[in-house]
Short mmCIF file of C-alpha atoms and ligand atoms in Angstrom, two decimals:
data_model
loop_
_atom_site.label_atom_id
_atom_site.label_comp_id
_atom_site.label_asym_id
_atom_site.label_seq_id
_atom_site.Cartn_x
_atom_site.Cartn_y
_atom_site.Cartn_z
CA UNK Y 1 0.00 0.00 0.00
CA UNK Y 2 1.33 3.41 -0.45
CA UNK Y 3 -0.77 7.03 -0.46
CA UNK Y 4 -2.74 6.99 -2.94
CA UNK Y 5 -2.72 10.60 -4.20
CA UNK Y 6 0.83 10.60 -3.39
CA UNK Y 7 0.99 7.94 -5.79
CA UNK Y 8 -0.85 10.21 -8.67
CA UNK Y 9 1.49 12.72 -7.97
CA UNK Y 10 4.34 10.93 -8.27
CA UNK Y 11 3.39 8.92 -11.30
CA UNK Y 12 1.76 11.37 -13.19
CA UNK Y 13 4.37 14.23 -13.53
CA UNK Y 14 3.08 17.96 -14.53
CA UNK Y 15 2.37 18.63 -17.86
CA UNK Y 16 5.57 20.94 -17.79
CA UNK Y 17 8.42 18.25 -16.52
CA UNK Y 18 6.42 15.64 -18.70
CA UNK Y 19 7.34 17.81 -21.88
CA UNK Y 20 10.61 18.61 -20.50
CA UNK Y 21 11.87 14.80 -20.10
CA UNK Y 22 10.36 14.01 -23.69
CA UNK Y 23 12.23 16.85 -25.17
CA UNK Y 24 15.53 15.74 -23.67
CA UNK Y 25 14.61 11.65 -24.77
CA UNK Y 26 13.90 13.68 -27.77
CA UNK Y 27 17.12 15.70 -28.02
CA UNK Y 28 19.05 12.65 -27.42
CA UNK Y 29 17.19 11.30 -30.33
CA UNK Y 30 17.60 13.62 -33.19
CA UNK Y 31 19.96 16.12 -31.89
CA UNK Y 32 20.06 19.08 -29.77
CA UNK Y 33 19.43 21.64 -32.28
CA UNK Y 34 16.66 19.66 -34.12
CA UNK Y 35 14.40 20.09 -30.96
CA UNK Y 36 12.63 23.48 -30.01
CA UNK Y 37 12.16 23.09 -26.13
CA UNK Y 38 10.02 26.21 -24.90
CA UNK Y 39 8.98 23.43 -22.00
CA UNK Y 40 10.35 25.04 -18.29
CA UNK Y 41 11.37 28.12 -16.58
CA UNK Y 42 14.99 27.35 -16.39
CA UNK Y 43 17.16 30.32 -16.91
CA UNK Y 44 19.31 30.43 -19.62
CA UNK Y 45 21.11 33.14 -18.26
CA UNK Y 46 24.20 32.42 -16.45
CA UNK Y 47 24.59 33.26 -12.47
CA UNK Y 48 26.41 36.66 -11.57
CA UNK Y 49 29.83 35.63 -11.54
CA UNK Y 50 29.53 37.38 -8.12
CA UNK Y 51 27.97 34.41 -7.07
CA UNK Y 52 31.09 32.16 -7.95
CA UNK Y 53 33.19 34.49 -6.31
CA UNK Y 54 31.05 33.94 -3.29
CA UNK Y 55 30.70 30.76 -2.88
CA UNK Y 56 34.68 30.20 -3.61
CA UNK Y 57 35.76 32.78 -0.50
CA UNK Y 58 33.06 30.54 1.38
CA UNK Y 59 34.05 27.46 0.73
CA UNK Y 60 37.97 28.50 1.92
CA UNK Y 61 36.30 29.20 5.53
CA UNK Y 62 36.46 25.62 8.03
CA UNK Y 63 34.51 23.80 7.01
CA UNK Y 64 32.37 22.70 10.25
CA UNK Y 65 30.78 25.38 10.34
CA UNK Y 66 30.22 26.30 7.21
CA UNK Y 67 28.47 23.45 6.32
CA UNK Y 68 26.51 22.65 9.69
CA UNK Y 69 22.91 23.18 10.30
CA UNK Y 70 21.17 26.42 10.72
CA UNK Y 71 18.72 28.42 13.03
CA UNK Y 72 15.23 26.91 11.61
CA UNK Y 73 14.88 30.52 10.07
CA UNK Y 74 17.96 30.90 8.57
CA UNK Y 75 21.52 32.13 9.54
CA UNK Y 76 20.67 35.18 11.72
CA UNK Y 77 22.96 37.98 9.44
CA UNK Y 78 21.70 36.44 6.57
CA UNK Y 79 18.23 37.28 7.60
CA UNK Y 80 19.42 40.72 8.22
CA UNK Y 81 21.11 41.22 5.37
CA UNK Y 82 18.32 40.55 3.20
CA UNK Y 83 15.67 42.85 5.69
CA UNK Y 84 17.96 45.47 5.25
CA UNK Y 85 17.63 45.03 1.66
CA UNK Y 86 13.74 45.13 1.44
CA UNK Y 87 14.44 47.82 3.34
CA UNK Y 88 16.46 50.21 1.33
CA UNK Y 89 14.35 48.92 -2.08
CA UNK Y 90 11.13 49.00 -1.20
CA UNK Y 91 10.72 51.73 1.87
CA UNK Y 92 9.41 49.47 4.73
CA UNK Y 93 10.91 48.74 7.91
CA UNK Y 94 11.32 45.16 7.34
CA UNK Y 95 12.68 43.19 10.45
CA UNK Y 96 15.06 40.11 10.69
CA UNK Y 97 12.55 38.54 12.64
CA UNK Y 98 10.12 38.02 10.05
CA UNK Y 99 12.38 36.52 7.35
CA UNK Y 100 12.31 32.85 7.25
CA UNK Y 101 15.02 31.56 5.00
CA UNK Y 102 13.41 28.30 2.33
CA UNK Y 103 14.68 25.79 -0.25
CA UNK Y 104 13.09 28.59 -2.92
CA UNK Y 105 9.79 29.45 -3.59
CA UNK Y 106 7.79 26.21 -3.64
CA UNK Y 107 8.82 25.73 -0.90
CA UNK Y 108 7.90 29.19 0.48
CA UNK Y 109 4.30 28.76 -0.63
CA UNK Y 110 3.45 25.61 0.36
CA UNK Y 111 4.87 26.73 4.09
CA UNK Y 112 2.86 30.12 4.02
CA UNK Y 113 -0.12 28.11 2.81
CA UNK Y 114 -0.13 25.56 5.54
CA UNK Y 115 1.10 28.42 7.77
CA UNK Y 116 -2.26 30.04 7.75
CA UNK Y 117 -4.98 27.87 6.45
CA UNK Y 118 -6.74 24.88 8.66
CA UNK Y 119 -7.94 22.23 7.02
CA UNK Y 120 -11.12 22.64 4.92
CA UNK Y 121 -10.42 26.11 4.34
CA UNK Y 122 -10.11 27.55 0.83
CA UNK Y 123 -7.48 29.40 -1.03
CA UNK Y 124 -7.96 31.27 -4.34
CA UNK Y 125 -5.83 31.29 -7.16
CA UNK Y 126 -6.01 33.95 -9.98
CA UNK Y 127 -6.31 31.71 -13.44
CA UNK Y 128 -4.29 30.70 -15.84
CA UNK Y 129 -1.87 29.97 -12.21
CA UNK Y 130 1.27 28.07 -12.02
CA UNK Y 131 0.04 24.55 -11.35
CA UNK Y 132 2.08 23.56 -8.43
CA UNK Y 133 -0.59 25.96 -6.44
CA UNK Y 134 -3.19 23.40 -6.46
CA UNK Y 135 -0.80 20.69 -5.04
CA UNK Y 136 0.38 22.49 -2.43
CA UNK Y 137 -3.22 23.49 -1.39
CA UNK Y 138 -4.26 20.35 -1.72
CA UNK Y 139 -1.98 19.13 0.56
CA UNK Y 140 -2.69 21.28 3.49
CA UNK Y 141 -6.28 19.76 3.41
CA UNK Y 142 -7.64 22.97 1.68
CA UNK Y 143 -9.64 23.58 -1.54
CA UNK Y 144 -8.08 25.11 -4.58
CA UNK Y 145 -10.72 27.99 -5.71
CA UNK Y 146 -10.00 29.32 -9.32
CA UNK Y 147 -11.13 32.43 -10.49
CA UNK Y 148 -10.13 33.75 -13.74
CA UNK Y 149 -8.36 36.79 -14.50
CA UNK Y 150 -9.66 39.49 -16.15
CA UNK Y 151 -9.50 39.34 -19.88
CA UNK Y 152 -7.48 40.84 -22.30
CA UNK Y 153 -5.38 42.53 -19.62
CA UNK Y 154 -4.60 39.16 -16.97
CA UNK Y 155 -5.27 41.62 -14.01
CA UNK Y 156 -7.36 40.98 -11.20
CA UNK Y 157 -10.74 40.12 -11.52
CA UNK Y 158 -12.08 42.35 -8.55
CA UNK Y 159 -15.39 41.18 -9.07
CA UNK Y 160 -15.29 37.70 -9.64
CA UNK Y 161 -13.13 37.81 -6.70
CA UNK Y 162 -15.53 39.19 -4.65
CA UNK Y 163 -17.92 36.71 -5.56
CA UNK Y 164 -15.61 33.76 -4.71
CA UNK Y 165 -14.28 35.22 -1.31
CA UNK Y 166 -16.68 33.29 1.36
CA UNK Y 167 -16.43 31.95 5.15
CA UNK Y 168 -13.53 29.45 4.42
CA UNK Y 169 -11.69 31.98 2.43
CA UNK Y 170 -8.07 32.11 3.94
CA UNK Y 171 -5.61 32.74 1.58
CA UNK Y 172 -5.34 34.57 -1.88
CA UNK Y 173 -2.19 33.75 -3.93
CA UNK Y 174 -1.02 35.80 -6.79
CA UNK Y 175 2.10 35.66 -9.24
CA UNK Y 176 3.49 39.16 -10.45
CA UNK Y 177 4.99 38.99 -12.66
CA UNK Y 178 3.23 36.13 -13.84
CA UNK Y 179 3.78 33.10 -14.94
CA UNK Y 180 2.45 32.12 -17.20
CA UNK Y 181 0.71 34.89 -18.97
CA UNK Y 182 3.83 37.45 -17.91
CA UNK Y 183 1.35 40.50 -16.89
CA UNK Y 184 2.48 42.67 -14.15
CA UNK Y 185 0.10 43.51 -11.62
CA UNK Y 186 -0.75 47.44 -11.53
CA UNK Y 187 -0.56 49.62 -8.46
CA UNK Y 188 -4.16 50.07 -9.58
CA UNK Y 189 -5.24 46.89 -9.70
CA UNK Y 190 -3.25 45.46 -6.38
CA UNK Y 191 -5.20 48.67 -4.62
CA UNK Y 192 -8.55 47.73 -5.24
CA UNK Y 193 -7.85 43.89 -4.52
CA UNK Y 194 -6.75 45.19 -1.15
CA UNK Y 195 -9.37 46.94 -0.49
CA UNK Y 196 -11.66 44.29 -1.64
CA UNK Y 197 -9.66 42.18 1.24
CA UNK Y 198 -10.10 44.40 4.21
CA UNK Y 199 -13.71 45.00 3.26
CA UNK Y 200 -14.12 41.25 3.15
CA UNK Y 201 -12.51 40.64 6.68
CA UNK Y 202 -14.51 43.40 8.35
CA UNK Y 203 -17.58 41.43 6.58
CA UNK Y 204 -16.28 37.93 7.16
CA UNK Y 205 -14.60 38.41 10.49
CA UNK Y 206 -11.53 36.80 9.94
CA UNK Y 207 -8.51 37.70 8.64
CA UNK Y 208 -7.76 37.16 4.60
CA UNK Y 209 -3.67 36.69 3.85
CA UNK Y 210 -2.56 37.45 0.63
CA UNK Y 211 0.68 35.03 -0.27
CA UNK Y 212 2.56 36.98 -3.05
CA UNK Y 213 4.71 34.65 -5.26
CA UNK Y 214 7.50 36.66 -6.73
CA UNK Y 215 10.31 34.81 -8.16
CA UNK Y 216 10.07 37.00 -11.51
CA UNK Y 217 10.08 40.45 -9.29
CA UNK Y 218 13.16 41.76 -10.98
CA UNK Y 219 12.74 40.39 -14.74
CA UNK Y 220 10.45 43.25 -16.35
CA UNK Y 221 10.84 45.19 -19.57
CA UNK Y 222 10.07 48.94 -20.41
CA UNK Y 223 10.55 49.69 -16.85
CA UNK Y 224 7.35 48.68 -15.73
CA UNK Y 225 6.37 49.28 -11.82
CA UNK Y 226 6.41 46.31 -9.95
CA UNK Y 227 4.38 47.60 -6.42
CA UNK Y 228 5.59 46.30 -3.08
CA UNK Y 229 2.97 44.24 -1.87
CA UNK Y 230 3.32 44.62 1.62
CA UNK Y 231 3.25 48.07 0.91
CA UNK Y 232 -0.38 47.94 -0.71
CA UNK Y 233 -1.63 44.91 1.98
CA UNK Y 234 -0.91 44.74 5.42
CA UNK Y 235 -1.37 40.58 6.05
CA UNK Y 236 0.88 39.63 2.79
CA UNK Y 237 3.35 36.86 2.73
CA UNK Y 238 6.04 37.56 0.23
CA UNK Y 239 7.54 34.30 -1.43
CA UNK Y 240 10.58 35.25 -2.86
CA UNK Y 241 13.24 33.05 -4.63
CA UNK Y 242 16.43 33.41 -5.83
CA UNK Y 243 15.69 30.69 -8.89
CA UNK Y 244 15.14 33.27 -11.53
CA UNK Y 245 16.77 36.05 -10.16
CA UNK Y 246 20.44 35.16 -10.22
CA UNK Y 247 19.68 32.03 -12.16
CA UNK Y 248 20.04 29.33 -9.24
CA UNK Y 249 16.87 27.18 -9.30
CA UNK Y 250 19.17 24.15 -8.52
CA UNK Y 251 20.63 25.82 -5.11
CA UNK Y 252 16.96 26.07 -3.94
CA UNK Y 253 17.19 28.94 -2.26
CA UNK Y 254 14.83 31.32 -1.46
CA UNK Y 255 12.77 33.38 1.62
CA UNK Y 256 9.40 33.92 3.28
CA UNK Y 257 8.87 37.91 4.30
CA UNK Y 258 6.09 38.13 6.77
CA UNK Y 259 5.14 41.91 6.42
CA UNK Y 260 5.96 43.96 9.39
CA UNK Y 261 2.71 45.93 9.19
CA UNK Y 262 0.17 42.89 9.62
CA UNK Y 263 -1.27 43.39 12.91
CA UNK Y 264 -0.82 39.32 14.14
CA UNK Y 265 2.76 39.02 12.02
CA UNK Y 266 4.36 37.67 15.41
CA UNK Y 267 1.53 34.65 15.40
CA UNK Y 268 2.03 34.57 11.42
CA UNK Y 269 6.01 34.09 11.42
CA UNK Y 270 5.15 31.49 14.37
CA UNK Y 271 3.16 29.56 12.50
CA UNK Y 272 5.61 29.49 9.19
CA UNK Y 273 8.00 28.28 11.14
CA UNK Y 274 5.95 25.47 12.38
CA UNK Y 275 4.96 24.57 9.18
CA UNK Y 276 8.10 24.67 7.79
CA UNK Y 277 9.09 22.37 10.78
CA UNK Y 278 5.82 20.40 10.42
CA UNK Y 279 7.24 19.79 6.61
CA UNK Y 280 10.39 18.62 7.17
CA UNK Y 281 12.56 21.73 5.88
CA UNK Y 282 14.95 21.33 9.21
CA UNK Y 283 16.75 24.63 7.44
CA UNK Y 284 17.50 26.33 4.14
CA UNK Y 285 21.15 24.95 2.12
CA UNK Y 286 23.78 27.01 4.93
CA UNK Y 287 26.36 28.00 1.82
CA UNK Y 288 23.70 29.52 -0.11
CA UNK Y 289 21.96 31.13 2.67
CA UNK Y 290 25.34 32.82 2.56
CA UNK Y 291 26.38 33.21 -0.91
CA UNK Y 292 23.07 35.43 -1.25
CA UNK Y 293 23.66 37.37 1.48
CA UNK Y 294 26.85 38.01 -0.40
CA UNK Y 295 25.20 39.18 -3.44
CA UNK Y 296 21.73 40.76 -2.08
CA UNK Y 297 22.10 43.88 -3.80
CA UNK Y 298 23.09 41.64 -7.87
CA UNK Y 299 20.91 43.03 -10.25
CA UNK Y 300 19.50 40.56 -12.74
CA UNK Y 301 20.54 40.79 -16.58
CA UNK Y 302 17.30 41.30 -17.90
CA UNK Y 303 18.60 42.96 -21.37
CA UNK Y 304 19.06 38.63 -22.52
CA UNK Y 305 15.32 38.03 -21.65
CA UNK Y 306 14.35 40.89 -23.29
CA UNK Y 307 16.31 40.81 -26.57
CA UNK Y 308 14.61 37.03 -26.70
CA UNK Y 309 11.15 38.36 -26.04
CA UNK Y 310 11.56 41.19 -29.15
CA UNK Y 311 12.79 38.19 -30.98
CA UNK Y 312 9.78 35.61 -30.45
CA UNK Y 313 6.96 38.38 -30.25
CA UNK Y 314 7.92 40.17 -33.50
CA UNK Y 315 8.21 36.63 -35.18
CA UNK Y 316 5.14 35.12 -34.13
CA UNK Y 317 3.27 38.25 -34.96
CA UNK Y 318 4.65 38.28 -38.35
CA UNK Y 319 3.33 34.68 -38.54
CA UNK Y 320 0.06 35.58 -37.62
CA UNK Y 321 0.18 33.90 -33.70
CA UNK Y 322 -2.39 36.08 -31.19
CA UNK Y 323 -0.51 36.12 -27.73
CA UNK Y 324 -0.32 38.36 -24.56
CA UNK Y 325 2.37 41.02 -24.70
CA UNK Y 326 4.82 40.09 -21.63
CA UNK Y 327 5.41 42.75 -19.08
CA UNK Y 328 7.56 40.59 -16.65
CA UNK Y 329 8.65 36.64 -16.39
CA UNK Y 330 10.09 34.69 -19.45
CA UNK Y 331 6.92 33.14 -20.49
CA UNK Y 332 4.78 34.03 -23.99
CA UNK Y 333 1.17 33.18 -23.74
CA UNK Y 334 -0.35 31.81 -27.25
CA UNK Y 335 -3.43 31.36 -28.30
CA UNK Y 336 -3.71 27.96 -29.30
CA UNK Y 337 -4.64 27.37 -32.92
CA UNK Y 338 -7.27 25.05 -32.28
CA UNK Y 339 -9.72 24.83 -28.69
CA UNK Y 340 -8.50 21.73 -27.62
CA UNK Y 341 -4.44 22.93 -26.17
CA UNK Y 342 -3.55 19.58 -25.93
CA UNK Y 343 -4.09 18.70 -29.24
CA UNK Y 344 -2.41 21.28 -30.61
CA UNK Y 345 0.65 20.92 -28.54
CA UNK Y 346 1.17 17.28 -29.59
CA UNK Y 347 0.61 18.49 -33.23
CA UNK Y 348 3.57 21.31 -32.41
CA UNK Y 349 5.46 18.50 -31.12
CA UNK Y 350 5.16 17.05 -34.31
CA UNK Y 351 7.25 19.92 -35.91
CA UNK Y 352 9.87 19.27 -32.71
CA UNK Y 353 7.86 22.31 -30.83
CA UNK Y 354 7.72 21.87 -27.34
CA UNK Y 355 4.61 24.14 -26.05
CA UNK Y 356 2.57 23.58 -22.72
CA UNK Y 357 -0.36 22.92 -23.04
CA UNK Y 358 -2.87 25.59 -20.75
CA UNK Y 359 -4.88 22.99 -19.03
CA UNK Y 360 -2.88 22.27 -16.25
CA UNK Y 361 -2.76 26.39 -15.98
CA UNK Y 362 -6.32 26.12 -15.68
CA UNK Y 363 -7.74 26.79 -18.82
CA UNK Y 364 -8.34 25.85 -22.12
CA UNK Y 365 -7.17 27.04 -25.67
CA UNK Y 366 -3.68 28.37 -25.19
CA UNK Y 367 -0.11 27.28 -24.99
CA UNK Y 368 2.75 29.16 -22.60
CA UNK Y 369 6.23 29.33 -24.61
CA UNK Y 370 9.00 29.77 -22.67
CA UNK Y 371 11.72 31.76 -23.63
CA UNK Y 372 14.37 31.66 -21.49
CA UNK Y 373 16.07 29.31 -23.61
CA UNK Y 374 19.19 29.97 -26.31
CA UNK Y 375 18.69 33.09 -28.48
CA UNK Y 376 19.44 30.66 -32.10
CA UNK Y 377 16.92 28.11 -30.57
CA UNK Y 378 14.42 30.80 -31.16
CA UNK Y 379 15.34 31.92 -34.02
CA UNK Y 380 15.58 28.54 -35.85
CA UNK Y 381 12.33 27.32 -34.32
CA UNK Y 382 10.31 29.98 -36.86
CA UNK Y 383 10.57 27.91 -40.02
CA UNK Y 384 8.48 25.31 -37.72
CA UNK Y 385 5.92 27.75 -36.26
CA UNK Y 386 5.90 28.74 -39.96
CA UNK Y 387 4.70 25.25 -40.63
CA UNK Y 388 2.42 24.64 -37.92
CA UNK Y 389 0.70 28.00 -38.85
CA UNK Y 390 0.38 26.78 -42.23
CA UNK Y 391 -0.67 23.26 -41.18
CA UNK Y 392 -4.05 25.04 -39.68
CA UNK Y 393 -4.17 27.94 -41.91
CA UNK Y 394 -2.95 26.85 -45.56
N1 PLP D 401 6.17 30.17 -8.57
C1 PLP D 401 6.21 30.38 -9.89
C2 PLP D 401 5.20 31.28 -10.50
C3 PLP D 401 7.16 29.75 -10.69
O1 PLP D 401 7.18 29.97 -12.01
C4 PLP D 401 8.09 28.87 -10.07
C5 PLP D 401 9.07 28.14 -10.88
O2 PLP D 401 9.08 28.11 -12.07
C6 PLP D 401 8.01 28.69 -8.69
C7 PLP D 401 7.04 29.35 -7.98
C8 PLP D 401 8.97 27.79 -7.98
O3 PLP D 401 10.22 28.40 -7.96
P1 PLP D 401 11.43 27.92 -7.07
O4 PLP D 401 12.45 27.35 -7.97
O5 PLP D 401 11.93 29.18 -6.43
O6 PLP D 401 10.92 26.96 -6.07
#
């Protein structure tokens, strides 16, 4: 006997690493360059070499303790390092308390989740959502609640939100920048879902946490406005991750910030802590707690993401592909060419186009291209969206 939903987990991988392991059977197959893998977020951007340097003037310090175990929460000037930080950026008085260093930001939002839901409760995602959301949800015994997003602009749907916030409304996650549609949440927008919240927790009488996922914070073009959250929402959780950022997904490294201006953000970092006990995290890795606190301030290069974006965007346009103009992330959001996404991405695959399919975003009829991936890759994938256009359109 073993769990059964564990089980489906396990055997049935997301739609994402399922198209990622066929592409690199599939690469190993035909070639590296005869496969167009637009499958997963990995960053094809190098790390800073300020991280190298780091983690080489680390590694010369003994080795005992460099390597031991941590405070639960993370090495204590590493947690002050990085308030200090949120400080100086984003103009809030962030304390070292309420940092709670985590293996990235899966790992941040599945601890914030179970941090401040009980079982039964529900938690509302903003479709098309990462998939991983519903998992995690899932497995703190709560109910995933999709509502869409508002349409053509992927901003917050204040009004179906309204309708879907009820009595076992905990939690509202959102991505921004998002992934997968790459909008960036206005000041606007994140305003009047705030004030939607505290209207709903004077109404509801309880309190309504909003868990901000924000791996992509730093990877926007045209110098768009990224708000910070805490500053527009009191009882946020920030879920930040270093995975995009400087390019480290496989470090897993990341933090929860449990805004200093929540009224109960003692009980909250509490309870994060517990769950990240409760799940097994012990601590985050100890060398890469400290090889970010060495580069806290590393800006991300952004111009590589963006010269690929101009790149896909203006060629898929010319092709005659409808998609969402990306104001953040790495991800292009396609219409499909067909209603059924599935289909269509296993006819893609046909032309060695790896495309996600949007159901497992939770919705139909589109396909999310990632392109943080080699700048030639892109450009020699056209002839084959040439094709596949053609295929459909003659
Ligand atoms: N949230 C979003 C929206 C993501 O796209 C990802 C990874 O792709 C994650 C969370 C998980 O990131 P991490 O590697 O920091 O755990």
């Amino acid at each position: 006997m073993v769990n059964e939903r564990m089980h489906g987990l396990g055997a049935e991988p997301s739609a994402i690493r399922e198209l990622f392991a066929y592409g690199m059977a599939r690469k190993a197959e035909i070639g590296d360059e005869n496969v167009f893998d637009f499958s997963i977020g990995n960053p094809s951007v190098p790390a800073p070499d300020a991280v190298k340097d780091a983690a080489l003037a680390l590694l010369e310090q003994p080795a005992v303790s460099l390597h031991g175990y941590s405070p639960a929460s993370g090495v204590p000037e590493v947690r002050a390092t990085i308030a200090d930080s949120i400080c100086r950026r984003f103009g809030i008085e962030a304390s070292p308390e309420n940092i709670y260093m985590t293996v990235g930001a899966a790992a941040s939002i599945a601890i914030s989740v179970s941090a401040v839901t009980e079982p039964g409760d529900e938690v509302i995602v903003i479709s098309p959502y990462f998939p991983e959301y519903k998992v995690w949800i899932e497995t703190a015994g709560c109910t995933c609640v999709e509502v869409p997003a508002h349409v053509p602009d992927f901003q917050p749907d204040i009004d179906a939100l309204a309708a879907a916030i009820g009595p076992k409304t905990s939690a509202v996650i959102i991505n921004t920048p998002n992934n997968p549609v790459g909008a960036v949440y206005s000041r606007a927008s994140l305003e009047a879902l705030a004030d939607l919240l505290s209207t709903k927790e004077a109404e509801l009488g309880r309190e309504l946490y909003l868990i901000s996922d924000e791996p992509y914070r730093e990877i926007v073009y045209d110098g768009i406005e990224v708000p910070y959250v805490p500053n527009v929402y009191a009882r946020t959780l920030v879920c930040y991750s270093y995975s995009k950022s400087l390019s480290l997904p496989g470090e897993r490294i990341g933090y929860i910030y449990v805004s200093d201006r929540m009224d109960n953000a003692a009980q909250v970092v509490a309870a994060v802590a517990g769950a990240g006990r409760a799940l097994g995290y012990i601590c985050a890795p100890v060398l890469f707690q400290r090889v970010i606190a060495a580069c806290v301030d590393e800006p991300s290069d952004v111009a590589s993401y963006a010269a690929n974006r101009a790149l896909l965007t203006e060629g898929l346009a010319a092709l005659g592909y409808e998609f969402v103009e990306p104001q953040g992330a790495f991800y292009l959001w396609v219409r499909a060419l067909e209603d059924d996404a599935q289909t269509f991405s296993d006819r893609a695959k046909a032309h060695e186009l790896l495309l996600v399919p949007s159901d497992s975003f939770g919705v139909g009829g589109w396909v999310r291209v990632s392109y943080c991936i080699a700048r030639d890759t892109i450009e020699r994938s056209m002839p084959a969206f040439k094709a596949l256009m053609e295929e459909y359109r003659g």
